[in-house]
Amino acid sequence: MQATKVSASRGYWRSVGRRLWRDPVTLVCAAVLILIVVAALAAPWLGLADPYKTSMIRRLHPIGSPNNLLGTDELGRDMLARLVYGGRLSLFMGVTPVAGALLIGGFLGITAGFLGGRVNMAIMRTMDVFYAFPSVLLAISLSGAMGAGAENTLLALSLVFIPPICRVSESITTQVRGFDFVDAARASGAGTLAIVRVHVLGNVLGPILVYATSLISVAIILAAGLSFLGLGVKPPEPEWGLMLNTLRQAIYVNPVLAALPGVMIFITSICFNLMSDGLRAAMDVKA
């Protein structure tokens, strides 16, 4: 019985892998994201200029300038170096709050969905309080109340993403709880923890992870927006949203240069969105 279950699971994931391999959009997006992540992580070994070194005589050099492939910003700092190093902070600000919200919101949602009753009512009505505010307004309010800084931004974004992940987790767990194999396990005398670990988690973690992947792009955009408003990362750290803020005056002098951080935000967020859609389609057994 156990061998049959393992074989079925392997067959399912092989099918998911084949579907992903036949999806060129997902593969291209994954390749672009891997390139961005590798470049950000390997930035100190790429021979880039110092992203913090200023030079007032090299301010706003255009793209293609000698020794500055993508030009320089308003303080003469190398744009290529700041974009690559900025990817480190922007990706961290996007992935970390979603990962934290996934742990907390996923636990609360699975608990509410499986136990039901008053536990479900208490958890989900608490989550509904957060839904009374738009995510952008809630993030701005929390960051404004706690003050600017990367740590406060991470905390604010984590609190913003807990309710949607909790709601999705609760909805999926409620559906799985009604399946026949859960009733059979309960009738055979299996305990609650065993049922959750063996039967529930295996069926709910995949969809929850796919949904969380789609939230990474939202987290990157929100973190960039908070930095642009002065509520996120503080200068002189290279972060795409903060770079948009500091370069906004240069849009009349060198608009292409000023738009580069926005282009990176757009490319990264759209790749996460498209990759999430590809994963969702590949994991849909009905497709």
GROMACS .gro file of C-alpha atoms in nm:
model
  287
    1MET     CA    1   0.000   0.000   0.000
    2GLN     CA    2   0.278   0.238   0.099
    3ALA     CA    3   0.480   0.148  -0.212
    4THR     CA    4   0.178   0.219  -0.432
    5LYS     CA    5   0.131   0.559  -0.267
    6VAL     CA    6   0.499   0.651  -0.314
    7SER     CA    7   0.488   0.538  -0.677
    8ALA     CA    8   0.177   0.749  -0.743
    9SER     CA    9   0.341   1.051  -0.582
   10ARG     CA   10   0.654   1.011  -0.794
   11GLY     CA   11   0.444   0.973  -1.105
   12TYR     CA   12   0.256   1.292  -1.026
   13TRP     CA   13   0.574   1.496  -0.978
   14ARG     CA   14   0.724   1.349  -1.295
   15SER     CA   15   0.413   1.468  -1.477
   16VAL     CA   16   0.453   1.815  -1.323
   17GLY     CA   17   0.818   1.822  -1.433
   18ARG     CA   18   0.729   1.724  -1.789
   19ARG     CA   19   0.463   1.995  -1.809
   20LEU     CA   20   0.707   2.255  -1.683
   21TRP     CA   21   0.970   2.141  -1.934
   22ARG     CA   22   0.720   2.191  -2.216
   23ASP     CA   23   0.629   2.542  -2.098
   24PRO     CA   24   0.876   2.786  -2.263
   25VAL     CA   25   0.740   3.092  -2.078
   26THR     CA   26   0.798   2.934  -1.737
   27LEU     CA   27   1.145   2.815  -1.839
   28VAL     CA   28   1.248   3.159  -1.968
   29CYS     CA   29   1.116   3.330  -1.653
   30ALA     CA   30   1.296   3.078  -1.432
   31ALA     CA   31   1.621   3.134  -1.628
   32VAL     CA   32   1.591   3.513  -1.593
   33LEU     CA   33   1.526   3.484  -1.219
   34ILE     CA   34   1.819   3.246  -1.174
   35LEU     CA   35   2.042   3.492  -1.360
   36ILE     CA   36   1.928   3.781  -1.140
   37VAL     CA   37   1.969   3.581  -0.819
   38VAL     CA   38   2.313   3.445  -0.915
   39ALA     CA   39   2.434   3.792  -1.018
   40ALA     CA   40   2.308   3.941  -0.691
   41LEU     CA   41   2.467   3.671  -0.476
   42ALA     CA   42   2.795   3.674  -0.670
   43ALA     CA   43   2.815   4.055  -0.689
   44PRO     CA   44   3.137   4.085  -0.480
   45TRP     CA   45   3.319   3.850  -0.721
   46LEU     CA   46   3.201   4.005  -1.049
   47GLY     CA   47   3.461   4.282  -1.049
   48LEU     CA   48   3.201   4.558  -1.026
   49ALA     CA   49   3.271   4.911  -0.907
   50ASP     CA   50   3.207   5.012  -0.549
   51PRO     CA   51   2.830   5.081  -0.534
   52TYR     CA   52   2.882   5.337  -0.254
   53LYS     CA   53   3.168   5.537  -0.407
   54THR     CA   54   3.055   5.884  -0.513
   55SER     CA   55   3.212   6.125  -0.760
   56MET     CA   56   3.058   6.464  -0.825
   57ILE     CA   57   3.248   6.501  -1.153
   58ARG     CA   58   3.088   6.183  -1.288
   59ARG     CA   59   2.727   6.265  -1.208
   60LEU     CA   60   2.457   6.130  -1.445
   61HIS     CA   61   2.690   5.993  -1.708
   62PRO     CA   62   2.482   5.834  -1.986
   63ILE     CA   63   2.457   5.465  -2.063
   64GLY     CA   64   2.766   5.337  -2.246
   65SER     CA   65   3.010   5.576  -2.081
   66PRO     CA   66   3.371   5.455  -2.045
   67ASN     CA   67   3.413   5.249  -1.724
   68ASN     CA   68   3.039   5.286  -1.654
   69LEU     CA   69   2.842   5.054  -1.880
   70LEU     CA   70   2.503   5.170  -1.750
   71GLY     CA   71   2.612   5.523  -1.659
   72THR     CA   72   2.618   5.681  -1.314
   73ASP     CA   73   2.351   5.809  -1.078
   74GLU     CA   74   2.296   6.154  -0.928
   75LEU     CA   75   2.599   6.113  -0.699
   76GLY     CA   76   2.832   5.962  -0.958
   77ARG     CA   77   2.792   5.604  -0.836
   78ASP     CA   78   2.813   5.324  -1.092
   79MET     CA   79   2.459   5.224  -1.195
   80LEU     CA   80   2.544   4.869  -1.297
   81ALA     CA   81   2.701   4.797  -0.958
   82ARG     CA   82   2.409   4.955  -0.773
   83LEU     CA   83   2.152   4.762  -0.977
   84VAL     CA   84   2.327   4.431  -0.915
   85TYR     CA   85   2.383   4.496  -0.545
   86GLY     CA   86   2.033   4.641  -0.524
   87GLY     CA   87   1.899   4.308  -0.644
   88ARG     CA   88   2.031   4.150  -0.326
   89LEU     CA   89   1.829   4.378  -0.102
   90SER     CA   90   1.520   4.389  -0.324
   91LEU     CA   91   1.501   4.010  -0.354
   92PHE     CA   92   1.560   3.973   0.019
   93MET     CA   93   1.281   4.221   0.090
   94GLY     CA   94   1.055   4.024  -0.141
   95VAL     CA   95   1.127   3.666  -0.034
   96THR     CA   96   1.174   3.704   0.343
   97PRO     CA   97   0.834   3.851   0.438
   98VAL     CA   98   0.654   3.598   0.217
   99ALA     CA   99   0.850   3.312   0.376
  100GLY     CA  100   0.767   3.439   0.725
  101ALA     CA  101   0.402   3.488   0.635
  102LEU     CA  102   0.397   3.140   0.478
  103LEU     CA  103   0.506   2.980   0.805
  104ILE     CA  104   0.268   3.175   1.027
  105GLY     CA  105  -0.026   3.210   0.789
  106GLY     CA  106   0.006   2.853   0.665
  107PHE     CA  107   0.005   2.716   1.020
  108LEU     CA  108  -0.296   2.926   1.120
  109GLY     CA  109  -0.487   2.842   0.802
  110ILE     CA  110  -0.425   2.468   0.822
  111THR     CA  111  -0.519   2.470   1.191
  112ALA     CA  112  -0.840   2.662   1.123
  113GLY     CA  113  -0.934   2.451   0.823
  114PHE     CA  114  -0.872   2.114   0.986
  115LEU     CA  115  -1.018   2.181   1.332
  116GLY     CA  116  -1.307   2.400   1.218
  117GLY     CA  117  -1.569   2.517   1.466
  118ARG     CA  118  -1.477   2.786   1.713
  119VAL     CA  119  -1.107   2.763   1.631
  120ASN     CA  120  -1.183   2.840   1.269
  121MET     CA  121  -1.414   3.123   1.369
  122ALA     CA  122  -1.157   3.286   1.599
  123ILE     CA  123  -0.868   3.266   1.353
  124MET     CA  124  -1.054   3.365   1.038
  125ARG     CA  125  -1.246   3.654   1.197
  126THR     CA  126  -0.912   3.790   1.322
  127MET     CA  127  -0.776   3.766   0.967
  128ASP     CA  128  -1.085   3.949   0.839
  129VAL     CA  129  -0.986   4.251   1.046
  130PHE     CA  130  -0.671   4.288   0.836
  131TYR     CA  131  -0.880   4.253   0.518
  132ALA     CA  132  -1.062   4.572   0.611
  133PHE     CA  133  -0.755   4.761   0.483
  134PRO     CA  134  -0.603   4.746   0.134
  135SER     CA  135  -0.261   4.583   0.140
  136VAL     CA  136  -0.081   4.896   0.020
  137LEU     CA  137  -0.250   5.117   0.280
  138LEU     CA  138  -0.185   4.862   0.554
  139ALA     CA  139   0.185   4.837   0.462
  140ILE     CA  140   0.222   5.216   0.457
  141SER     CA  141   0.040   5.251   0.789
  142LEU     CA  142   0.248   4.986   0.964
  143SER     CA  143   0.577   5.117   0.825
  144GLY     CA  144   0.483   5.473   0.914
  145ALA     CA  145   0.394   5.371   1.268
  146MET     CA  146   0.711   5.168   1.323
  147GLY     CA  147   0.946   5.401   1.137
  148ALA     CA  148   1.167   5.366   0.833
  149GLY     CA  149   1.420   5.084   0.808
  150ALA     CA  150   1.463   4.745   0.648
  151GLU     CA  151   1.368   4.555   0.964
  152ASN     CA  152   1.041   4.743   1.010
  153THR     CA  153   0.960   4.701   0.641
  154LEU     CA  154   1.010   4.325   0.666
  155LEU     CA  155   0.782   4.310   0.970
  156ALA     CA  156   0.516   4.526   0.807
  157LEU     CA  157   0.513   4.321   0.487
  158SER     CA  158   0.501   3.994   0.682
  159LEU     CA  159   0.190   4.115   0.864
  160VAL     CA  160   0.035   4.219   0.532
  161PHE     CA  161   0.081   3.875   0.374
  162ILE     CA  162  -0.026   3.657   0.668
  163PRO     CA  163  -0.405   3.706   0.612
  164PRO     CA  164  -0.417   3.608   0.241
  165ILE     CA  165  -0.194   3.303   0.293
  166CYS     CA  166  -0.400   3.205   0.597
  167ARG     CA  167  -0.724   3.233   0.397
  168VAL     CA  168  -0.592   3.024   0.107
  169SER     CA  169  -0.453   2.763   0.347
  170GLU     CA  170  -0.784   2.742   0.535
  171SER     CA  171  -0.984   2.705   0.213
  172ILE     CA  172  -0.764   2.426   0.074
  173THR     CA  173  -0.745   2.243   0.409
  174THR     CA  174  -1.124   2.256   0.447
  175GLN     CA  175  -1.159   2.085   0.108
  176VAL     CA  176  -0.897   1.819   0.186
  177ARG     CA  177  -1.054   1.750   0.525
  178GLY     CA  178  -1.368   1.626   0.350
  179PHE     CA  179  -1.191   1.375   0.126
  180ASP     CA  180  -1.256   1.005   0.171
  181PHE     CA  181  -0.896   0.914   0.257
  182VAL     CA  182  -0.904   1.151   0.556
  183ASP     CA  183  -1.226   0.990   0.681
  184ALA     CA  184  -1.071   0.647   0.628
  185ALA     CA  185  -0.759   0.744   0.824
  186ARG     CA  186  -0.975   0.882   1.105
  187ALA     CA  187  -1.187   0.565   1.111
  188SER     CA  188  -0.875   0.348   1.129
  189GLY     CA  189  -0.778   0.522   1.454
  190ALA     CA  190  -0.508   0.759   1.326
  191GLY     CA  191  -0.445   1.061   1.548
  192THR     CA  192  -0.498   1.420   1.448
  193LEU     CA  193  -0.127   1.496   1.412
  194ALA     CA  194  -0.069   1.185   1.203
  195ILE     CA  195  -0.357   1.270   0.970
  196VAL     CA  196  -0.234   1.626   0.927
  197ARG     CA  197   0.127   1.521   0.869
  198VAL     CA  198   0.062   1.231   0.633
  199HIS     CA  199  -0.260   1.317   0.451
  200VAL     CA  200  -0.324   1.691   0.481
  201LEU     CA  201   0.019   1.854   0.440
  202GLY     CA  202   0.103   1.654   0.130
  203ASN     CA  203  -0.209   1.782  -0.043
  204VAL     CA  204  -0.212   2.144   0.070
  205LEU     CA  205   0.154   2.248   0.069
  206GLY     CA  206   0.187   2.248  -0.310
  207PRO     CA  207  -0.099   2.493  -0.382
  208ILE     CA  208   0.001   2.710  -0.087
  209LEU     CA  209   0.362   2.732  -0.207
  210VAL     CA  210   0.247   2.821  -0.558
  211TYR     CA  211   0.027   3.098  -0.420
  212ALA     CA  212   0.311   3.224  -0.200
  213THR     CA  213   0.537   3.239  -0.506
  214SER     CA  214   0.293   3.478  -0.671
  215LEU     CA  215   0.311   3.703  -0.363
  216ILE     CA  216   0.687   3.752  -0.397
  217SER     CA  217   0.634   3.991  -0.687
  218VAL     CA  218   0.382   4.186  -0.479
  219ALA     CA  219   0.628   4.199  -0.189
  220ILE     CA  220   0.905   4.333  -0.415
  221ILE     CA  221   0.675   4.604  -0.549
  222LEU     CA  222   0.546   4.700  -0.203
  223ALA     CA  223   0.897   4.709  -0.058
  224ALA     CA  224   1.013   4.926  -0.347
  225GLY     CA  225   0.712   5.152  -0.299
  226LEU     CA  226   0.783   5.195   0.071
  227SER     CA  227   1.146   5.279  -0.004
  228PHE     CA  228   1.034   5.525  -0.271
  229LEU     CA  229   0.815   5.698  -0.011
  230GLY     CA  230   1.099   5.709   0.242
  231LEU     CA  231   0.943   5.443   0.466
  232GLY     CA  232   1.167   5.153   0.368
  233VAL     CA  233   1.539   5.109   0.318
  234LYS     CA  234   1.748   5.409   0.414
  235PRO     CA  235   2.019   5.572   0.198
  236PRO     CA  236   2.288   5.503   0.085
  237GLU     CA  237   2.188   5.135   0.055
  238PRO     CA  238   2.133   5.024  -0.308
  239GLU     CA  239   1.770   4.917  -0.336
  240TRP     CA  240   1.562   4.947  -0.651
  241GLY     CA  241   1.277   5.144  -0.496
  242LEU     CA  242   1.511   5.381  -0.317
  243MET     CA  243   1.709   5.428  -0.639
  244LEU     CA  244   1.388   5.529  -0.816
  245ASN     CA  245   1.333   5.789  -0.547
  246THR     CA  246   1.681   5.939  -0.563
  247LEU     CA  247   1.681   5.941  -0.945
  248ARG     CA  248   1.338   6.098  -0.990
  249GLN     CA  249   1.489   6.445  -1.041
  250ALA     CA  250   1.715   6.306  -1.315
  251ILE     CA  251   1.420   6.201  -1.531
  252TYR     CA  252   1.436   6.537  -1.712
  253VAL     CA  253   1.811   6.503  -1.776
  254ASN     CA  254   1.850   6.130  -1.844
  255PRO     CA  255   1.511   5.953  -1.844
  256VAL     CA  256   1.649   5.616  -1.956
  257LEU     CA  257   1.895   5.609  -1.666
  258ALA     CA  258   1.624   5.706  -1.418
  259ALA     CA  259   1.399   5.425  -1.542
  260LEU     CA  260   1.653   5.143  -1.499
  261PRO     CA  261   1.556   5.051  -1.139
  262GLY     CA  262   1.191   5.044  -1.246
  263VAL     CA  263   1.278   4.815  -1.535
  264MET     CA  264   1.447   4.573  -1.294
  265ILE     CA  265   1.144   4.578  -1.063
  266PHE     CA  266   0.914   4.511  -1.359
  267ILE     CA  267   1.123   4.226  -1.502
  268THR     CA  268   1.163   4.052  -1.167
  269SER     CA  269   0.800   4.085  -1.064
  270ILE     CA  270   0.658   3.975  -1.400
  271CYS     CA  271   0.890   3.673  -1.403
  272PHE     CA  272   0.772   3.567  -1.058
  273ASN     CA  273   0.410   3.608  -1.168
  274LEU     CA  274   0.449   3.412  -1.491
  275MET     CA  275   0.649   3.139  -1.320
  276SER     CA  276   0.379   3.108  -1.054
  277ASP     CA  277   0.115   3.075  -1.327
  278GLY     CA  278   0.324   2.806  -1.496
  279LEU     CA  279   0.362   2.611  -1.172
  280ARG     CA  280  -0.010   2.635  -1.104
  281ALA     CA  281  -0.094   2.506  -1.452
  282ALA     CA  282   0.160   2.223  -1.427
  283MET     CA  283   0.025   2.109  -1.090
  284ASP     CA  284  -0.336   2.111  -1.210
  285VAL     CA  285  -0.410   1.744  -1.270
  286LYS     CA  286  -0.718   1.837  -1.472
  287ALA     CA  287  -0.507   2.020  -1.733
   0.00000   0.00000   0.00000
